[in-house]
Short mmCIF file of C-alpha atoms and ligand atoms in Angstrom, two decimals:
data_model
loop_
_atom_site.label_atom_id
_atom_site.label_comp_id
_atom_site.label_asym_id
_atom_site.label_seq_id
_atom_site.Cartn_x
_atom_site.Cartn_y
_atom_site.Cartn_z
CA MET A 981 133.29 85.40 113.38
CA GLY A 982 135.88 83.63 111.31
CA ASN A 983 136.88 81.41 114.15
CA ARG A 984 133.56 79.61 113.97
CA ASP A 985 133.74 76.22 112.33
CA GLU A 986 132.80 76.91 108.77
CA THR A 987 132.80 73.33 107.66
CA ASN A 988 130.22 72.07 110.05
CA ASP A 989 127.31 73.11 107.89
CA ALA A 990 126.22 69.85 106.33
CA ASN A 991 122.83 70.17 107.92
CA ASN A 992 122.18 73.73 106.99
CA VAL A 993 119.18 74.50 104.87
CA ASN A 994 120.13 74.77 101.24
CA ASP A 995 120.55 78.01 99.38
CA ASN A 996 117.71 77.67 96.95
CA GLY A 997 115.36 79.86 98.87
CA LYS A 998 113.27 80.19 101.95
CA ASP A 999 110.48 78.07 100.60
CA ASP A 1000 112.34 74.89 101.25
CA ILE A 1001 111.20 74.93 104.84
CA VAL A 1002 107.60 75.04 103.74
CA ASP A 1003 105.43 71.95 104.05
CA ASP A 1004 108.35 69.58 103.92
CA ASN A 1005 110.38 70.89 106.77
CA ALA A 1006 112.21 67.58 106.99
CA ASN A 1007 114.11 68.69 103.92
CA THR A 1008 116.71 70.54 105.86
CA ASN A 1009 119.57 68.35 104.77
CA GLY A 1010 120.21 70.78 101.97
CA ASN A 1011 122.43 70.74 98.97
CA LYS A 1012 125.74 72.15 99.89
CA SER A 1013 126.49 75.08 97.69
CA ASN A 1014 129.93 75.69 96.29
CA ASP A 1015 129.71 79.25 97.46
CA ASP A 1016 129.11 78.33 101.04
CA HIS A 1017 132.54 79.33 102.14
CA GLU A 1018 132.38 82.82 100.74
CA ILE A 1019 131.51 84.85 103.73
CA ASN A 1020 129.65 88.03 102.96
CA ASN A 1021 131.43 90.57 105.10
CA LYS A 1022 128.99 93.31 104.18
CA VAL A 1023 126.35 92.08 106.58
CA ALA A 1024 125.83 94.93 108.97
CA LEU A 1025 125.53 92.67 111.98
CA PHE A 1026 129.14 91.66 111.51
CA ASN A 1027 130.21 95.18 112.24
CA ILE A 1028 128.94 94.72 115.75
CA PRO A 1029 131.58 93.30 118.08
CA PRO A 1030 131.05 89.57 118.68
CA GLU A 1031 130.80 90.00 122.43
CA ILE A 1032 127.66 92.05 121.82
CA PHE A 1033 126.39 90.18 118.79
CA LEU A 1034 126.55 86.64 120.16
CA PRO A 1035 124.52 87.22 123.34
CA ILE A 1036 121.81 88.85 121.22
CA ILE A 1037 121.63 85.78 119.05
CA ASP A 1038 121.62 83.48 122.05
CA ASN A 1039 118.60 85.28 123.42
CA LEU A 1040 116.54 84.91 120.27
CA GLY A 1041 114.05 82.08 120.06
CA LEU A 1042 114.96 79.19 117.81
CA GLY A 1043 112.49 80.39 115.16
CA ASP A 1044 114.11 83.83 115.02
CA GLN A 1045 117.58 82.29 114.86
CA PHE A 1046 116.46 80.09 112.00
CA ILE A 1047 115.01 83.04 110.07
CA LEU A 1048 118.16 85.07 110.67
CA SER A 1049 120.30 82.18 109.50
CA GLN A 1050 118.37 82.15 106.23
CA THR A 1051 118.93 85.81 105.45
CA SER A 1052 122.49 85.52 104.23
CA ARG A 1053 125.17 82.99 103.64
CA ALA A 1054 127.37 84.66 106.19
CA LEU A 1055 124.84 84.37 108.93
CA ARG A 1056 124.28 80.77 108.00
CA HIS A 1057 127.88 80.16 108.97
CA VAL A 1058 127.35 81.88 112.28
CA PHE A 1059 124.49 79.51 112.91
CA SER A 1060 126.25 76.47 111.54
CA ARG A 1061 124.18 73.99 113.41
CA ASP A 1062 121.98 71.00 113.02
CA TRP A 1063 118.47 72.44 112.69
CA VAL A 1064 116.81 69.06 112.28
CA GLN A 1065 118.30 67.84 115.50
CA GLU A 1066 117.58 71.07 117.39
CA MET A 1067 113.97 71.10 116.30
CA SER A 1068 113.44 67.47 117.19
CA GLN A 1069 114.42 68.35 120.75
CA LEU A 1070 111.80 71.06 121.07
CA GLY A 1071 108.71 70.27 123.07
CA PHE A 1072 105.30 70.81 121.50
CA LYS A 1073 104.88 74.37 122.79
CA ASP A 1074 108.32 75.47 121.60
CA SER A 1075 107.69 73.84 118.23
CA LEU A 1076 104.55 75.94 117.90
CA ARG A 1077 106.56 79.03 118.84
CA PHE A 1078 109.23 78.09 116.32
CA TRP A 1079 106.77 77.81 113.44
CA ALA A 1080 104.82 80.91 114.49
CA ALA A 1081 108.07 82.88 114.42
CA VAL A 1082 108.95 81.52 110.98
CA ALA A 1083 105.44 82.21 109.62
CA SER A 1084 105.44 85.77 110.94
CA ARG A 1085 107.99 86.66 108.21
CA LYS A 1086 106.20 84.84 105.41
CA PRO A 1087 103.14 86.54 103.93
CA ASP A 1088 102.29 83.45 101.87
CA HIS A 1089 102.34 80.92 104.68
CA TRP A 1090 100.81 80.32 108.07
CA ALA A 1091 101.82 78.06 110.97
CA CYS A 1092 99.40 75.23 111.63
CA SER A 1093 99.14 74.51 115.34
CA HIS A 1094 97.72 71.09 114.70
CA CYS A 1095 100.42 69.55 112.53
CA CYS A 1096 103.17 71.94 113.63
CA ARG A 1097 104.33 73.11 110.22
CA LEU A 1098 103.67 75.78 107.60
CA HIS A 1099 100.78 75.71 105.13
CA PRO A 1100 100.44 77.96 102.09
CA VAL A 1101 97.90 80.76 102.54
CA ASP A 1102 94.60 80.10 100.75
CA THR A 1103 93.24 83.57 99.98
CA SER A 1104 89.72 82.20 99.53
CA ASP A 1105 89.68 81.03 103.17
CA THR A 1106 87.98 83.68 105.33
CA PRO A 1107 85.64 83.54 108.34
CA ASN A 1108 82.74 84.27 105.97
CA THR A 1109 83.92 81.59 103.51
CA PRO A 1110 85.77 79.05 105.65
CA ARG A 1111 87.73 76.24 104.01
CA ASP A 1112 88.62 72.93 105.54
CA PRO A 1113 92.07 72.89 107.10
CA PRO A 1114 94.59 71.49 104.58
CA CYS A 1115 95.77 68.74 106.91
CA PHE A 1116 92.19 67.46 107.26
CA ALA A 1117 92.58 67.52 111.01
CA GLU A 1118 90.27 69.11 113.51
CA TYR A 1119 91.89 72.04 115.19
CA GLY A 1120 91.27 75.15 117.23
CA MET A 1121 88.18 76.84 115.86
CA GLU A 1122 85.42 79.02 117.11
CA ASP A 1123 81.90 79.14 115.70
CA VAL A 1124 81.05 82.68 116.68
CA SER A 1125 77.68 82.16 115.08
CA LYS A 1126 76.15 80.28 112.23
CA GLY A 1127 77.72 81.38 108.98
CA TYR A 1128 80.90 82.80 110.50
CA THR A 1129 83.75 80.51 111.50
CA LEU A 1130 86.88 82.06 112.90
CA GLN A 1131 90.01 79.95 112.78
CA GLU A 1132 93.35 80.64 114.36
CA SER A 1133 94.90 81.03 110.90
CA HIS A 1134 92.41 83.82 110.05
CA VAL A 1135 93.44 85.77 113.13
CA GLN A 1136 97.17 85.24 112.60
CA ASN A 1137 97.07 86.02 108.87
CA ALA A 1138 95.03 89.18 109.46
CA LEU A 1139 97.41 90.46 112.15
CA LYS A 1140 100.45 89.70 110.01
CA LEU A 1141 99.08 91.28 106.81
CA HIS A 1142 97.98 94.30 108.83
CA ARG A 1143 101.52 94.65 110.17
CA LEU A 1144 103.17 94.16 106.77
CA GLY A 1145 100.77 96.68 105.25
CA ASN A 1146 101.65 96.11 101.58
CA GLN A 1147 100.94 92.48 100.78
CA HIS A 1148 97.71 90.56 100.18
CA GLN A 1149 95.65 93.57 101.24
CA ASP A 1150 92.61 92.20 99.36
CA TYR A 1151 92.85 89.07 101.45
CA LEU A 1152 93.17 91.18 104.59
CA ALA A 1153 89.95 92.96 103.63
CA GLY A 1154 88.26 89.57 103.21
CA LEU A 1155 89.49 88.45 106.62
CA MET A 1156 88.17 91.62 108.23
CA ARG A 1157 84.76 91.57 106.51
CA PRO A 1158 81.82 92.02 108.89
CA TYR A 1159 78.96 89.57 109.07
CA SER A 1160 75.29 90.20 109.72
CA THR A 1161 71.90 88.51 109.72
CA PHE A 1162 68.33 89.61 110.20
CA SER A 1163 65.42 87.42 111.20
CA LYS A 1164 61.80 87.80 112.16
CA ARG A 1165 60.06 85.40 114.51
CA GLU A 1166 56.34 85.17 113.92
CA PHE A 1167 53.80 83.36 116.07
CA MET A 1168 50.28 82.12 115.66
CA PHE A 1169 48.81 83.84 118.71
CA GLU A 1170 51.49 86.32 119.69
CA ASN A 1171 53.05 89.38 118.14
CA ALA A 1172 56.29 89.08 116.18
CA PHE A 1173 59.76 90.14 117.17
CA THR A 1174 62.86 90.74 115.06
CA GLU A 1175 66.50 90.07 115.73
CA SER A 1176 69.33 91.74 113.86
CA TYR A 1177 72.83 90.47 114.43
CA THR A 1178 76.08 92.19 113.44
CA LEU A 1179 79.65 90.97 113.88
CA ASN A 1180 82.52 93.41 113.36
CA PRO A 1181 86.21 92.47 113.49
CA ARG A 1182 88.82 95.15 114.10
CA ILE A 1183 92.57 95.20 114.72
CA ILE A 1184 93.26 97.43 117.71
CA ASP A 1185 96.73 97.78 119.26
CA ASN A 1186 97.84 94.84 117.10
CA ARG A 1187 95.19 92.59 118.64
CA PHE A 1188 92.29 90.93 116.85
CA ILE A 1189 89.06 92.16 118.44
CA ILE A 1190 85.48 91.26 117.54
CA GLN A 1191 82.31 93.06 118.54
CA GLU A 1192 79.03 91.20 118.30
CA GLU A 1193 75.69 92.98 118.59
CA TRP A 1194 72.17 91.61 118.80
CA ILE A 1195 69.27 94.04 118.56
CA ILE A 1196 65.90 92.55 119.47
CA GLN A 1197 62.78 94.53 118.70
CA ASP A 1198 59.50 93.30 120.06
CA GLU A 1199 55.99 94.52 119.32
CA ASP A 1200 55.27 93.57 122.92
CA GLU A 1201 57.56 94.35 125.80
CA VAL A 1202 60.93 92.91 124.90
CA ASP A 1203 61.09 90.85 128.09
CA ARG A 1204 58.83 88.37 126.32
CA ALA A 1205 61.47 87.68 123.64
CA LEU A 1206 64.33 87.71 126.14
CA SER A 1207 62.74 85.49 128.76
CA GLN A 1208 61.07 82.95 126.46
CA HIS A 1209 62.55 82.94 122.96
CA VAL A 1210 66.04 84.26 122.30
CA LYS A 1211 69.18 82.23 121.88
CA ILE A 1212 72.49 84.08 122.26
CA TYR A 1213 75.74 82.23 121.67
CA ALA A 1214 78.79 84.45 122.11
CA CYS A 1215 81.84 83.01 123.89
CA PRO A 1216 81.78 79.28 124.73
CA HIS A 1217 81.10 79.97 128.40
CA VAL A 1218 78.47 82.67 128.56
CA GLY A 1219 75.37 82.12 126.48
CA VAL A 1220 71.62 81.90 126.64
CA PHE A 1221 70.39 78.57 125.39
CA ASP A 1222 67.46 78.37 123.03
CA GLY A 1223 64.20 79.35 124.70
CA GLY A 1224 65.11 82.57 126.52
CA TYR A 1225 66.81 83.29 129.82
CA LEU A 1226 64.22 81.61 132.05
CA ARG A 1227 64.51 78.25 130.38
CA SER A 1228 68.27 78.66 129.99
CA ILE A 1229 68.77 79.18 133.74
CA ASP A 1230 66.46 76.29 134.52
CA TRP A 1231 68.19 73.95 132.13
CA LYS A 1232 71.69 74.86 133.30
CA MET A 1233 70.74 74.46 136.98
CA GLN A 1234 69.32 71.00 136.41
CA ALA A 1235 72.32 69.91 134.37
CA SER A 1236 74.86 71.22 136.87
CA GLU A 1237 73.01 69.50 139.72
CA LEU A 1238 73.41 66.22 137.86
CA LEU A 1239 77.01 66.99 137.05
CA ARG A 1240 77.88 67.74 140.69
CA ARG A 1241 77.37 64.06 141.54
CA ILE A 1242 80.53 63.27 139.60
CA ARG A 1243 82.19 66.68 139.74
CA PRO A 1244 81.60 68.42 143.06
CA GLY A 1245 81.90 72.17 142.78
CA ALA A 1246 80.45 72.34 139.26
CA PHE A 1247 78.28 75.46 139.07
CA GLU A 1248 76.56 76.92 136.05
CA ILE A 1249 77.58 80.28 134.59
CA THR A 1250 74.38 82.32 134.14
CA ILE A 1251 75.92 85.77 133.78
CA LEU A 1252 74.10 86.76 130.60
CA GLU A 1253 70.74 85.48 131.85
CA SER A 1254 71.12 87.59 135.01
CA MET A 1255 72.14 90.65 133.00
CA MET A 1256 69.00 90.33 130.86
CA ARG A 1257 66.78 90.00 133.88
CA LEU A 1258 68.31 93.10 135.47
CA ALA A 1259 68.23 95.10 132.23
CA VAL A 1260 64.50 94.45 131.89
CA LYS A 1261 64.00 95.81 135.43
CA GLY A 1262 66.07 98.92 134.70
CA PRO A 1263 65.19 100.19 131.22
CA GLY A 1264 67.70 102.72 129.91
CA TYR A 1265 70.54 101.43 132.11
CA SER A 1266 73.37 99.35 130.67
CA MET A 1267 74.39 96.19 132.50
CA TYR A 1268 78.06 95.20 132.17
CA ASP A 1269 79.79 91.96 133.01
CA SER A 1270 82.63 89.75 131.78
CA CYS A 1271 83.18 86.08 131.10
CA PRO A 1272 85.11 84.52 133.98
CA ARG A 1273 86.95 82.16 131.63
CA CYS A 1274 87.91 84.08 128.48
CA PRO A 1275 88.62 87.72 127.53
CA THR A 1276 85.07 88.60 126.51
CA ASP A 1277 83.04 91.51 127.91
CA TYR A 1278 79.27 91.87 127.78
CA GLU A 1279 76.66 94.61 127.81
CA VAL A 1280 72.88 94.34 127.92
CA VAL A 1281 70.54 97.33 127.74
CA VAL A 1282 66.77 97.60 127.32
CA SER A 1283 65.35 100.78 125.81
CA GLU A 1284 63.24 103.07 127.95
CA ASP A 1285 60.11 102.21 125.93
CA GLN A 1286 60.94 98.56 126.69
CA HIS A 1287 60.51 97.39 123.09
CA THR A 1288 64.20 97.04 122.20
CA ALA A 1289 67.00 95.05 123.81
CA THR A 1290 70.62 95.44 122.74
CA ILE A 1291 73.19 92.81 123.69
CA ARG A 1292 76.86 93.32 122.91
CA ALA A 1293 79.92 91.12 123.31
CA TRP A 1294 83.57 92.09 122.75
CA HIS A 1295 86.15 89.33 122.26
CA ASP A 1296 89.92 89.70 122.39
CA PHE A 1297 91.54 87.00 120.23
CA GLY A 1298 95.04 88.19 121.11
CA GLY A 1299 98.06 89.34 119.15
CA GLU A 1300 100.54 87.64 116.86
CA GLY A 1301 102.18 84.50 118.16
CA ALA A 1302 101.76 80.83 118.87
CA PRO A 1303 98.39 79.75 120.31
CA VAL A 1304 100.10 78.77 123.58
CA ASP A 1305 101.02 82.44 124.03
CA THR A 1306 98.06 84.29 122.50
CA GLY A 1307 95.44 82.59 124.66
CA TRP A 1308 93.59 81.27 121.61
CA ASP A 1309 92.52 78.09 123.38
CA ALA A 1310 90.28 80.03 125.77
CA HIS A 1311 87.99 80.84 122.82
CA VAL A 1312 87.66 77.28 121.56
CA ARG A 1313 84.59 75.27 122.46
CA SER A 1314 85.22 71.97 124.17
CA PRO A 1315 82.95 68.96 123.87
CA GLY A 1316 80.61 68.28 126.76
CA PRO A 1317 78.96 70.58 129.30
CA ASP A 1318 82.13 71.85 130.93
CA ASP A 1319 82.26 75.09 128.93
CA TRP A 1320 79.46 76.87 130.80
CA MET A 1321 80.69 75.81 134.25
CA TYR A 1322 82.87 77.87 136.55
CA ARG A 1323 86.41 76.76 137.16
CA GLY A 1324 86.79 78.15 140.61
CA PHE A 1325 84.97 81.38 141.28
CA ALA A 1326 87.77 83.77 140.40
CA MET A 1327 86.65 86.54 138.10
CA ARG A 1328 88.87 88.04 135.45
CA GLU A 1329 90.82 90.94 136.90
CA ASP A 1330 90.71 92.87 133.64
CA GLY A 1331 86.92 92.84 133.25
CA GLY A 1332 85.82 95.60 130.87
CA ARG A 1333 89.25 95.90 129.22
CA VAL A 1334 88.10 94.57 125.82
CA ARG A 1335 85.00 96.78 125.76
CA ARG A 1336 87.08 99.86 126.60
CA LEU A 1337 89.67 98.90 123.97
CA TRP A 1338 86.93 98.77 121.35
CA LEU A 1339 85.38 102.06 122.40
CA SER A 1340 88.80 103.75 122.33
CA SER A 1341 89.40 102.84 118.68
CA THR A 1342 88.05 104.92 115.84
CA SER A 1343 87.76 102.79 112.71
ZN1 LIG B 1504 98.01 71.46 109.55
ZN1 LIG B 1505 100.88 71.42 104.49
ZN1 LIG B 1506 84.02 83.03 127.75
#
């Protein structure tokens, strides 16, 4: 190792601690410590022959190399390089990967995919009590339902704290808190129906999974509520618009017909509407289908007495990593009507995977 140029470290991050890369990552022109030339030969990695050690390092991502370089003075010499210059040459996706890798070791910080840097963790920021992003910029976000807002940072922080297992466990509990509502719809000349909604997050196989469940109980046959009244928003692509499945199909068909004049091949996704219609015709039998555009599986079942409908959705928000690799973007609503249109007619090949993953887990 000693034959590496030990003087070329002017651009190394200073010794005063890991937090220097936080928030002001431009501050990598660190103070040069007097001790910089004392190489710590006790680092275990140095006992590995260089011909094995160096290829390992070369195959790490830049974020991992950076973290490793911060762990000891000796390793900093191994990585004596210009981090500012290296990072400025990264494209946007690799920058996101860099910061996600750095954040994965820091329980008090998360990587913001909008401004491409670290922010301190705000332990009051949970899906049940969402805070505005610190950079005041709009960024990847999913409104699973009113009152529950899941942000990418929630998912990443939960997965990281779950992995670490011994830090900020109160915050982890807050991030994993379920959400539920109950409402009763009453009418002047019709009977009432009730809707109870429950959202449950779970970490399964190191992935952030959410189950949503709507239970609709109708004093009449539940087809009345389903066909004329309910509104179900789950993933951005599959949903029943306000006014039940009949109006939802009608509205989507009219809109897509208009849209086809400028975008030929635009066809509405009416998976959930069709599942409801079939479930009403086959009480006691579960209907299963999957979103063609994001990893979300669906189930609809109507009870045999036909007074209760249960609708379930399972979402897979992915594992730890940068949003370009976890597939986060698939869950984010886009402006305009494009969300509930097909993009080609290819169905997901792993339909049912998320539902089975949920059912296989115990807690
Ligand atoms: Zn930011
Ligand atoms: Zn910041
Ligand atoms: Zn979807």
